[in-house]
Each structure stands twice: as C-alpha cells, then as structure tokens.
mmCIF file with all atom_site columns, C-alpha atoms in Angstrom:
data_model
loop_
_atom_site.group_PDB
_atom_site.id
_atom_site.type_symbol
_atom_site.label_atom_id
_atom_site.label_alt_id
_atom_site.label_comp_id
_atom_site.label_asym_id
_atom_site.label_entity_id
_atom_site.label_seq_id
_atom_site.pdbx_PDB_ins_code
_atom_site.Cartn_x
_atom_site.Cartn_y
_atom_site.Cartn_z
_atom_site.occupancy
_atom_site.B_iso_or_equiv
_atom_site.pdbx_formal_charge
_atom_site.auth_seq_id
_atom_site.auth_comp_id
_atom_site.auth_asym_id
_atom_site.auth_atom_id
_atom_site.pdbx_PDB_model_num
ATOM 1   C CA . MET A 1 1   ? 4.465   1.941   -51.260 1.00 0.00 ? 1   MET A CA 1
ATOM 2   C CA . LEU A 1 2   ? 1.720   0.720   -53.826 1.00 0.00 ? 2   LEU A CA 1
ATOM 3   C CA . ALA A 1 3   ? 0.110   -2.737  -54.670 1.00 0.00 ? 3   ALA A CA 1
ATOM 4   C CA . ALA A 1 4   ? 1.050   -4.709  -57.756 1.00 0.00 ? 4   ALA A CA 1
ATOM 5   C CA . LEU A 1 5   ? -1.757  -6.794  -59.353 1.00 0.00 ? 5   LEU A CA 1
ATOM 6   C CA . THR A 1 6   ? -1.579  -9.181  -61.451 1.00 0.00 ? 6   THR A CA 1
ATOM 7   C CA . SER A 1 7   ? -3.187  -11.697 -63.238 1.00 0.00 ? 7   SER A CA 1
ATOM 8   C CA . THR A 1 8   ? -4.011  -15.173 -64.094 1.00 0.00 ? 8   THR A CA 1
ATOM 9   C CA . SER A 1 9   ? -6.028  -17.230 -66.485 1.00 0.00 ? 9   SER A CA 1
ATOM 10  C CA . THR A 1 10  ? -7.207  -20.898 -66.245 1.00 0.00 ? 10  THR A CA 1
ATOM 11  C CA . SER A 1 11  ? -9.682  -22.473 -67.999 1.00 0.00 ? 11  SER A CA 1
ATOM 12  C CA . VAL A 1 12  ? -12.379 -24.279 -66.159 1.00 0.00 ? 12  VAL A CA 1
ATOM 13  C CA . ARG A 1 13  ? -13.878 -27.702 -67.168 1.00 0.00 ? 13  ARG A CA 1
ATOM 14  C CA . ALA A 1 14  ? -17.710 -28.259 -66.198 1.00 0.00 ? 14  ALA A CA 1
ATOM 15  C CA . ALA A 1 15  ? -18.995 -31.305 -64.312 1.00 0.00 ? 15  ALA A CA 1
ATOM 16  C CA . SER A 1 16  ? -19.379 -34.209 -66.580 1.00 0.00 ? 16  SER A CA 1
ATOM 17  C CA . ASN A 1 17  ? -21.178 -35.239 -69.347 1.00 0.00 ? 17  ASN A CA 1
ATOM 18  C CA . ASN A 1 18  ? -23.185 -38.104 -70.730 1.00 0.00 ? 18  ASN A CA 1
ATOM 19  C CA . ILE A 1 19  ? -24.760 -39.224 -73.482 1.00 0.00 ? 19  ILE A CA 1
ATOM 20  C CA . TRP A 1 20  ? -27.641 -41.310 -71.830 1.00 0.00 ? 20  TRP A CA 1
ATOM 21  C CA . SER A 1 21  ? -28.509 -40.636 -68.363 1.00 0.00 ? 21  SER A CA 1
ATOM 22  C CA . THR A 1 22  ? -28.114 -43.129 -65.944 1.00 0.00 ? 22  THR A CA 1
ATOM 23  C CA . SER A 1 23  ? -31.380 -43.924 -65.114 1.00 0.00 ? 23  SER A CA 1
ATOM 24  C CA . VAL A 1 24  ? -31.996 -45.893 -68.260 1.00 0.00 ? 24  VAL A CA 1
ATOM 25  C CA . ILE A 1 25  ? -31.692 -49.238 -68.594 1.00 0.00 ? 25  ILE A CA 1
ATOM 26  C CA . PRO A 1 26  ? -31.328 -51.082 -72.230 1.00 0.00 ? 26  PRO A CA 1
ATOM 27  C CA . ASN A 1 27  ? -33.490 -53.679 -72.921 1.00 0.00 ? 27  ASN A CA 1
ATOM 28  C CA . GLY A 1 28  ? -31.986 -56.872 -72.228 1.00 0.00 ? 28  GLY A CA 1
ATOM 29  C CA . PRO A 1 29  ? -28.557 -58.765 -73.634 1.00 0.00 ? 29  PRO A CA 1
ATOM 30  C CA . ASP A 1 30  ? -28.067 -60.497 -76.351 1.00 0.00 ? 30  ASP A CA 1
ATOM 31  C CA . SER A 1 31  ? -27.537 -63.963 -76.386 1.00 0.00 ? 31  SER A CA 1
ATOM 32  C CA . ASP A 1 32  ? -24.007 -63.140 -78.354 1.00 0.00 ? 32  ASP A CA 1
ATOM 33  C CA . THR A 1 33  ? -21.454 -65.152 -76.764 1.00 0.00 ? 33  THR A CA 1
ATOM 34  C CA . SER A 1 34  ? -17.802 -63.946 -78.707 1.00 0.00 ? 34  SER A CA 1
ATOM 35  C CA . ALA A 1 35  ? -15.387 -61.958 -78.189 1.00 0.00 ? 35  ALA A CA 1
ATOM 36  C CA . VAL A 1 36  ? -16.629 -58.349 -79.263 1.00 0.00 ? 36  VAL A CA 1
ATOM 37  C CA . GLU A 1 37  ? -15.721 -54.396 -79.488 1.00 0.00 ? 37  GLU A CA 1
ATOM 38  C CA . LEU A 1 38  ? -18.937 -52.313 -79.440 1.00 0.00 ? 38  LEU A CA 1
ATOM 39  C CA . GLY A 1 39  ? -19.146 -48.525 -79.954 1.00 0.00 ? 39  GLY A CA 1
ATOM 40  C CA . VAL A 1 40  ? -20.277 -45.083 -80.452 1.00 0.00 ? 40  VAL A CA 1
ATOM 41  C CA . ARG A 1 41  ? -20.664 -42.364 -82.619 1.00 0.00 ? 41  ARG A CA 1
ATOM 42  C CA . PHE A 1 42  ? -20.546 -39.176 -81.030 1.00 0.00 ? 42  PHE A CA 1
ATOM 43  C CA . ARG A 1 43  ? -19.493 -35.345 -81.552 1.00 0.00 ? 43  ARG A CA 1
ATOM 44  C CA . SER A 1 44  ? -19.612 -32.952 -78.968 1.00 0.00 ? 44  SER A CA 1
ATOM 45  C CA . ASP A 1 45  ? -20.674 -29.039 -79.367 1.00 0.00 ? 45  ASP A CA 1
ATOM 46  C CA . THR A 1 46  ? -17.843 -27.601 -77.624 1.00 0.00 ? 46  THR A CA 1
ATOM 47  C CA . SER A 1 47  ? -13.976 -28.459 -77.005 1.00 0.00 ? 47  SER A CA 1
ATOM 48  C CA . GLY A 1 48  ? -13.342 -30.251 -73.680 1.00 0.00 ? 48  GLY A CA 1
ATOM 49  C CA . VAL A 1 49  ? -12.174 -33.744 -72.420 1.00 0.00 ? 49  VAL A CA 1
ATOM 50  C CA . ILE A 1 50  ? -13.396 -36.953 -72.597 1.00 0.00 ? 50  ILE A CA 1
ATOM 51  C CA . THR A 1 51  ? -12.288 -38.265 -69.660 1.00 0.00 ? 51  THR A CA 1
ATOM 52  C CA . GLY A 1 52  ? -13.415 -41.686 -69.161 1.00 0.00 ? 52  GLY A CA 1
ATOM 53  C CA . ILE A 1 53  ? -15.893 -44.433 -71.769 1.00 0.00 ? 53  ILE A CA 1
ATOM 54  C CA . ARG A 1 54  ? -18.947 -45.810 -69.986 1.00 0.00 ? 54  ARG A CA 1
ATOM 55  C CA . TYR A 1 55  ? -21.053 -48.855 -71.092 1.00 0.00 ? 55  TYR A CA 1
ATOM 56  C CA . TYR A 1 56  ? -24.030 -50.888 -69.569 1.00 0.00 ? 56  TYR A CA 1
ATOM 57  C CA . LYS A 1 57  ? -23.488 -54.133 -68.487 1.00 0.00 ? 57  LYS A CA 1
ATOM 58  C CA . PHE A 1 58  ? -26.202 -56.998 -67.939 1.00 0.00 ? 58  PHE A CA 1
ATOM 59  C CA . ALA A 1 59  ? -24.537 -59.979 -65.759 1.00 0.00 ? 59  ALA A CA 1
ATOM 60  C CA . GLY A 1 60  ? -24.090 -62.499 -68.416 1.00 0.00 ? 60  GLY A CA 1
ATOM 61  C CA . ASN A 1 61  ? -21.446 -60.059 -69.177 1.00 0.00 ? 61  ASN A CA 1
ATOM 62  C CA . THR A 1 62  ? -18.322 -61.120 -66.591 1.00 0.00 ? 62  THR A CA 1
ATOM 63  C CA . GLY A 1 63  ? -14.469 -61.159 -67.175 1.00 0.00 ? 63  GLY A CA 1
ATOM 64  C CA . THR A 1 64  ? -12.085 -58.221 -68.361 1.00 0.00 ? 64  THR A CA 1
ATOM 65  C CA . HIS A 1 65  ? -13.940 -54.918 -70.190 1.00 0.00 ? 65  HIS A CA 1
ATOM 66  C CA . ILE A 1 66  ? -11.470 -52.108 -72.437 1.00 0.00 ? 66  ILE A CA 1
ATOM 67  C CA . GLY A 1 67  ? -12.532 -49.040 -73.115 1.00 0.00 ? 67  GLY A CA 1
ATOM 68  C CA . ASN A 1 68  ? -11.471 -47.402 -75.940 1.00 0.00 ? 68  ASN A CA 1
ATOM 69  C CA . LEU A 1 69  ? -11.653 -43.515 -77.619 1.00 0.00 ? 69  LEU A CA 1
ATOM 70  C CA . TRP A 1 70  ? -10.921 -43.343 -81.569 1.00 0.00 ? 70  TRP A CA 1
ATOM 71  C CA . SER A 1 71  ? -10.591 -40.681 -83.701 1.00 0.00 ? 71  SER A CA 1
ATOM 72  C CA . ASN A 1 72  ? -13.193 -41.048 -86.859 1.00 0.00 ? 72  ASN A CA 1
ATOM 73  C CA . THR A 1 73  ? -10.589 -42.682 -88.864 1.00 0.00 ? 73  THR A CA 1
ATOM 74  C CA . GLY A 1 74  ? -9.221  -45.138 -86.504 1.00 0.00 ? 74  GLY A CA 1
ATOM 75  C CA . ALA A 1 75  ? -6.441  -43.675 -84.697 1.00 0.00 ? 75  ALA A CA 1
ATOM 76  C CA . LEU A 1 76  ? -6.481  -44.959 -80.609 1.00 0.00 ? 76  LEU A CA 1
ATOM 77  C CA . LEU A 1 77  ? -6.377  -42.011 -78.576 1.00 0.00 ? 77  LEU A CA 1
ATOM 78  C CA . ALA A 1 78  ? -6.893  -43.798 -74.900 1.00 0.00 ? 78  ALA A CA 1
ATOM 79  C CA . ARG A 1 79  ? -7.743  -46.713 -74.329 1.00 0.00 ? 79  ARG A CA 1
ATOM 80  C CA . ALA A 1 80  ? -7.672  -47.826 -70.022 1.00 0.00 ? 80  ALA A CA 1
ATOM 81  C CA . THR A 1 81  ? -9.285  -50.849 -68.406 1.00 0.00 ? 81  THR A CA 1
ATOM 82  C CA . PHE A 1 82  ? -12.346 -51.329 -66.001 1.00 0.00 ? 82  PHE A CA 1
ATOM 83  C CA . THR A 1 83  ? -11.511 -51.948 -62.956 1.00 0.00 ? 83  THR A CA 1
ATOM 84  C CA . ALA A 1 84  ? -13.758 -52.829 -60.002 1.00 0.00 ? 84  ALA A CA 1
ATOM 85  C CA . GLU A 1 85  ? -17.377 -53.361 -61.734 1.00 0.00 ? 85  GLU A CA 1
ATOM 86  C CA . THR A 1 86  ? -20.724 -54.091 -60.239 1.00 0.00 ? 86  THR A CA 1
ATOM 87  C CA . ALA A 1 87  ? -22.641 -57.323 -61.465 1.00 0.00 ? 87  ALA A CA 1
ATOM 88  C CA . SER A 1 88  ? -24.637 -54.788 -63.858 1.00 0.00 ? 88  SER A CA 1
ATOM 89  C CA . GLY A 1 89  ? -25.566 -51.245 -64.329 1.00 0.00 ? 89  GLY A CA 1
ATOM 90  C CA . TRP A 1 90  ? -23.715 -48.225 -66.411 1.00 0.00 ? 90  TRP A CA 1
ATOM 91  C CA . GLN A 1 91  ? -19.752 -49.370 -65.513 1.00 0.00 ? 91  GLN A CA 1
ATOM 92  C CA . GLU A 1 92  ? -16.946 -46.590 -65.929 1.00 0.00 ? 92  GLU A CA 1
ATOM 93  C CA . VAL A 1 93  ? -13.649 -46.176 -66.696 1.00 0.00 ? 93  VAL A CA 1
ATOM 94  C CA . THR A 1 94  ? -11.071 -42.927 -66.117 1.00 0.00 ? 94  THR A CA 1
ATOM 95  C CA . PHE A 1 95  ? -8.505  -42.326 -68.695 1.00 0.00 ? 95  PHE A CA 1
ATOM 96  C CA . ALA A 1 96  ? -4.642  -42.052 -66.892 1.00 0.00 ? 96  ALA A CA 1
ATOM 97  C CA . THR A 1 97  ? -5.030  -38.249 -69.041 1.00 0.00 ? 97  THR A CA 1
ATOM 98  C CA . PRO A 1 98  ? -8.369  -36.459 -69.964 1.00 0.00 ? 98  PRO A CA 1
ATOM 99  C CA . VAL A 1 99  ? -8.043  -36.693 -74.297 1.00 0.00 ? 99  VAL A CA 1
ATOM 100 C CA . ALA A 1 100 ? -8.944  -33.578 -75.399 1.00 0.00 ? 100 ALA A CA 1
ATOM 101 C CA . ILE A 1 101 ? -12.041 -33.269 -78.091 1.00 0.00 ? 101 ILE A CA 1
ATOM 102 C CA . THR A 1 102 ? -13.021 -30.620 -80.386 1.00 0.00 ? 102 THR A CA 1
ATOM 103 C CA . ALA A 1 103 ? -16.119 -29.043 -81.167 1.00 0.00 ? 103 ALA A CA 1
ATOM 104 C CA . ASN A 1 104 ? -17.725 -30.427 -83.849 1.00 0.00 ? 104 ASN A CA 1
ATOM 105 C CA . THR A 1 105 ? -15.394 -33.385 -84.633 1.00 0.00 ? 105 THR A CA 1
ATOM 106 C CA . ILE A 1 106 ? -16.443 -36.848 -85.051 1.00 0.00 ? 106 ILE A CA 1
ATOM 107 C CA . TYR A 1 107 ? -14.917 -39.664 -82.530 1.00 0.00 ? 107 TYR A CA 1
ATOM 108 C CA . VAL A 1 108 ? -15.663 -43.041 -81.504 1.00 0.00 ? 108 VAL A CA 1
ATOM 109 C CA . ALA A 1 109 ? -16.123 -44.650 -78.340 1.00 0.00 ? 109 ALA A CA 1
ATOM 110 C CA . SER A 1 110 ? -15.443 -48.036 -77.305 1.00 0.00 ? 110 SER A CA 1
ATOM 111 C CA . TYR A 1 111 ? -15.168 -51.170 -74.826 1.00 0.00 ? 111 TYR A CA 1
ATOM 112 C CA . HIS A 1 112 ? -14.630 -54.466 -75.548 1.00 0.00 ? 112 HIS A CA 1
ATOM 113 C CA . THR A 1 113 ? -15.938 -58.089 -73.798 1.00 0.00 ? 113 THR A CA 1
ATOM 114 C CA . ASP A 1 114 ? -14.846 -61.087 -74.115 1.00 0.00 ? 114 ASP A CA 1
ATOM 115 C CA . VAL A 1 115 ? -17.822 -63.248 -73.062 1.00 0.00 ? 115 VAL A CA 1
ATOM 116 C CA . GLY A 1 116 ? -20.738 -60.987 -75.311 1.00 0.00 ? 116 GLY A CA 1
ATOM 117 C CA . ARG A 1 117 ? -23.797 -60.875 -73.657 1.00 0.00 ? 117 ARG A CA 1
ATOM 118 C CA . TYR A 1 118 ? -24.175 -56.987 -74.140 1.00 0.00 ? 118 TYR A CA 1
ATOM 119 C CA . ALA A 1 119 ? -26.950 -54.808 -73.976 1.00 0.00 ? 119 ALA A CA 1
ATOM 120 C CA . ALA A 1 120 ? -28.284 -53.749 -77.602 1.00 0.00 ? 120 ALA A CA 1
ATOM 121 C CA . ASN A 1 121 ? -30.989 -52.283 -78.802 1.00 0.00 ? 121 ASN A CA 1
ATOM 122 C CA . GLY A 1 122 ? -32.119 -52.678 -82.553 1.00 0.00 ? 122 GLY A CA 1
ATOM 123 C CA . HIS A 1 123 ? -33.010 -49.893 -85.190 1.00 0.00 ? 123 HIS A CA 1
ATOM 124 C CA . TYR A 1 124 ? -31.926 -47.698 -82.078 1.00 0.00 ? 124 TYR A CA 1
ATOM 125 C CA . PHE A 1 125 ? -29.732 -45.129 -84.768 1.00 0.00 ? 125 PHE A CA 1
ATOM 126 C CA . VAL A 1 126 ? -32.193 -44.862 -87.355 1.00 0.00 ? 126 VAL A CA 1
ATOM 127 C CA . ASN A 1 127 ? -32.230 -40.965 -85.539 1.00 0.00 ? 127 ASN A CA 1
ATOM 128 C CA . GLY A 1 128 ? -30.029 -39.822 -83.580 1.00 0.00 ? 128 GLY A CA 1
ATOM 129 C CA . VAL A 1 129 ? -29.534 -38.906 -79.706 1.00 0.00 ? 129 VAL A CA 1
ATOM 130 C CA . ASP A 1 130 ? -29.386 -35.504 -78.727 1.00 0.00 ? 130 ASP A CA 1
ATOM 131 C CA . ASN A 1 131 ? -28.382 -34.490 -75.134 1.00 0.00 ? 131 ASN A CA 1
ATOM 132 C CA . ALA A 1 132 ? -25.919 -31.277 -75.569 1.00 0.00 ? 132 ALA A CA 1
ATOM 133 C CA . PRO A 1 133 ? -23.154 -31.297 -75.649 1.00 0.00 ? 133 PRO A CA 1
ATOM 134 C CA . LEU A 1 134 ? -22.929 -34.597 -76.782 1.00 0.00 ? 134 LEU A CA 1
ATOM 135 C CA . HIS A 1 135 ? -24.686 -36.023 -79.904 1.00 0.00 ? 135 HIS A CA 1
ATOM 136 C CA . ALA A 1 136 ? -24.956 -39.784 -80.738 1.00 0.00 ? 136 ALA A CA 1
ATOM 137 C CA . LEU A 1 137 ? -25.452 -39.393 -84.578 1.00 0.00 ? 137 LEU A CA 1
ATOM 138 C CA . ALA A 1 138 ? -27.570 -41.054 -86.948 1.00 0.00 ? 138 ALA A CA 1
ATOM 139 C CA . ASP A 1 139 ? -26.880 -44.265 -88.379 1.00 0.00 ? 139 ASP A CA 1
ATOM 140 C CA . GLY A 1 140 ? -25.036 -42.740 -91.968 1.00 0.00 ? 140 GLY A CA 1
ATOM 141 C CA . VAL A 1 141 ? -23.768 -39.510 -90.648 1.00 0.00 ? 141 VAL A CA 1
ATOM 142 C CA . GLY A 1 142 ? -20.004 -39.323 -90.865 1.00 0.00 ? 142 GLY A CA 1
ATOM 143 C CA . GLY A 1 143 ? -19.975 -43.407 -90.676 1.00 0.00 ? 143 GLY A CA 1
ATOM 144 C CA . ALA A 1 144 ? -22.286 -46.143 -89.722 1.00 0.00 ? 144 ALA A CA 1
ATOM 145 C CA . ASN A 1 145 ? -23.604 -45.691 -86.506 1.00 0.00 ? 145 ASN A CA 1
ATOM 146 C CA . GLY A 1 146 ? -23.774 -49.142 -83.623 1.00 0.00 ? 146 GLY A CA 1
ATOM 147 C CA . VAL A 1 147 ? -20.462 -49.990 -84.738 1.00 0.00 ? 147 VAL A CA 1
ATOM 148 C CA . TYR A 1 148 ? -18.353 -53.821 -83.947 1.00 0.00 ? 148 TYR A CA 1
ATOM 149 C CA . ARG A 1 149 ? -15.582 -55.814 -84.212 1.00 0.00 ? 149 ARG A CA 1
ATOM 150 C CA . TYR A 1 150 ? -15.446 -60.018 -83.492 1.00 0.00 ? 150 TYR A CA 1
ATOM 151 C CA . GLY A 1 151 ? -12.340 -60.912 -81.814 1.00 0.00 ? 151 GLY A CA 1
ATOM 152 C CA . SER A 1 152 ? -9.750  -58.645 -79.982 1.00 0.00 ? 152 SER A CA 1
ATOM 153 C CA . THR A 1 153 ? -10.242 -55.336 -78.743 1.00 0.00 ? 153 THR A CA 1
ATOM 154 C CA . GLY A 1 154 ? -9.503  -52.757 -82.185 1.00 0.00 ? 154 GLY A CA 1
ATOM 155 C CA . PHE A 1 155 ? -11.410 -49.843 -83.733 1.00 0.00 ? 155 PHE A CA 1
ATOM 156 C CA . PRO A 1 156 ? -15.048 -51.536 -84.546 1.00 0.00 ? 156 PRO A CA 1
ATOM 157 C CA . THR A 1 157 ? -16.431 -50.375 -88.324 1.00 0.00 ? 157 THR A CA 1
ATOM 158 C CA . ASP A 1 158 ? -18.650 -53.721 -88.601 1.00 0.00 ? 158 ASP A CA 1
ATOM 159 C CA . THR A 1 159 ? -22.906 -52.538 -88.366 1.00 0.00 ? 159 THR A CA 1
ATOM 160 C CA . TRP A 1 160 ? -26.197 -54.279 -87.891 1.00 0.00 ? 160 TRP A CA 1
ATOM 161 C CA . ASN A 1 161 ? -29.338 -52.935 -87.701 1.00 0.00 ? 161 ASN A CA 1
ATOM 162 C CA . ALA A 1 162 ? -27.959 -48.948 -86.736 1.00 0.00 ? 162 ALA A CA 1
ATOM 163 C CA . THR A 1 163 ? -27.921 -51.224 -83.329 1.00 0.00 ? 163 THR A CA 1
ATOM 164 C CA . ASN A 1 164 ? -26.927 -49.584 -79.840 1.00 0.00 ? 164 ASN A CA 1
ATOM 165 C CA . TYR A 1 165 ? -24.276 -51.332 -78.295 1.00 0.00 ? 165 TYR A CA 1
ATOM 166 C CA . TRP A 1 166 ? -25.076 -48.096 -74.933 1.00 0.00 ? 166 TRP A CA 1
ATOM 167 C CA . VAL A 1 167 ? -21.565 -47.064 -75.228 1.00 0.00 ? 167 VAL A CA 1
ATOM 168 C CA . ASP A 1 168 ? -20.906 -43.968 -73.525 1.00 0.00 ? 168 ASP A CA 1
ATOM 169 C CA . VAL A 1 169 ? -18.239 -41.196 -72.530 1.00 0.00 ? 169 VAL A CA 1
ATOM 170 C CA . ALA A 1 170 ? -17.925 -39.413 -69.795 1.00 0.00 ? 170 ALA A CA 1
ATOM 171 C CA . PHE A 1 171 ? -17.089 -35.250 -71.293 1.00 0.00 ? 171 PHE A CA 1
ATOM 172 C CA . ALA A 1 172 ? -15.671 -32.742 -69.442 1.00 0.00 ? 172 ALA A CA 1
ATOM 173 C CA . PRO A 1 173 ? -16.149 -29.395 -71.712 1.00 0.00 ? 173 PRO A CA 1
ATOM 174 C CA . ASN A 1 174 ? -14.218 -26.002 -71.336 1.00 0.00 ? 174 ASN A CA 1
ATOM 175 C CA . THR A 1 175 ? -15.952 -24.078 -70.063 1.00 0.00 ? 175 THR A CA 1
ATOM 176 C CA . GLY A 1 176 ? -14.167 -20.567 -70.809 1.00 0.00 ? 176 GLY A CA 1
ATOM 177 C CA . VAL A 1 177 ? -11.257 -18.938 -69.225 1.00 0.00 ? 177 VAL A CA 1
ATOM 178 C CA . VAL A 1 178 ? -11.408 -17.471 -65.540 1.00 0.00 ? 178 VAL A CA 1
ATOM 179 C CA . ARG A 1 179 ? -9.908  -14.577 -64.119 1.00 0.00 ? 179 ARG A CA 1
ATOM 180 C CA . ILE A 1 180 ? -8.605  -14.403 -61.594 1.00 0.00 ? 180 ILE A CA 1
ATOM 181 C CA . ARG A 1 181 ? -6.964  -10.810 -60.287 1.00 0.00 ? 181 ARG A CA 1
ATOM 182 C CA . ARG A 1 182 ? -4.771  -10.808 -56.682 1.00 0.00 ? 182 ARG A CA 1
ATOM 183 C CA . ARG A 1 183 ? -3.641  -8.067  -55.024 1.00 0.00 ? 183 ARG A CA 1
ATOM 184 C CA . ARG A 1 184 ? -0.014  -8.926  -54.225 1.00 0.00 ? 184 ARG A CA 1
ATOM 185 C CA . SER A 1 185 ? 1.278   -6.068  -51.408 1.00 0.00 ? 185 SER A CA 1
ATOM 186 C CA . SER A 1 186 ? 4.583   -5.362  -50.901 1.00 0.00 ? 186 SER A CA 1
ATOM 187 C CA . ARG A 1 187 ? 5.998   -5.018  -47.441 1.00 0.00 ? 187 ARG A CA 1
ATOM 188 C CA . PRO A 1 188 ? 9.123   -3.076  -46.299 1.00 0.00 ? 188 PRO A CA 1
#
C-alpha cells in the first residue's frame, strides 16, 4: 500500500524584540507627581505581534500601572494592568491576546501612572532610535514622539522637548512560513 503525504503550514514567530535593551538604565526620575499617560511612537520593519508593553520604573513610581497599545490616530488596540512589579527596573505586562501589527505602520505604546516619578530624558527623540526591526521615531516623524497626557488613562498627544519616557514594546516578528511534511501510512 502507498503512503499518503500531507503538508501543513504554520506561521512561526521569533523571540521577543524590544526597542531598548534591559541593560539600559535611564537618567533619574522626574519630580512630577501627577497622574499621567506616557508613550513612545514606533514602527517595525516587519509584520508580527506586540505581546506586551514595557517601561522603566524608579522606586518612587508606585501604585497601579496600565499598559496600552494604540494606532497612530488613537484607536486603542490593547490594554493590560501590570502585576507583580519589582521596586525598580524594567517592568513588562503581557496582553491577554497578542496584537498583530503591520510592517512600516506607526503605533503608540504607552503606560499610565497615578503618582508620576517616571523616567524621563529630555531632547532624546531629536533623532530616532533604531534597533531593527523596531524603530522609535524622531520627533515629528508621523507625529510628536515622547508623548504624554495628564489625568486618567487615554491616548497621549502632548509633547515636551522630545522627551523619552522609556516606554517599550515586546514584539515578535513573523519569520515566515514553515512547511512540515508528514508521512501518513496506511495500515491494512
């Protein structure tokens, strides 16, 4: 008896990519103690999924933090509340469902803090940051970069001195299609 061959395709995703390395430590915290949403405008060279949001936390930035992913025009694509945070360092939250993004399309990643004391480096986005396939855009490319909004969580559109608030994404690019061939045998 002849064996039948079957073929299946599956999309494969690479390990998570970020704009900034976990070894990067921003300058000290801002003295602002207001509730604020802080964000970064970014794009990717390749399509894939955003699995979560990251941000750098200093010890004074306590309380509840909420991570958001937005379209460049302010449509909310995903939201998650950070849990089990450490006192300081990079914090990451994973979305319940990863969000598919399209190559060379601009998005905004943000997080909300109730107490301020966030990481901030002024004039950072005078130039963009490239960590292929991810790019934090220079201020003015596709809109302001280093964006914020005071008050409750919402799409951040204000900007001041192209400040980097150290918000990041966890991104898994589509790496292509793998074809798996399996031999199925027929037994009498």
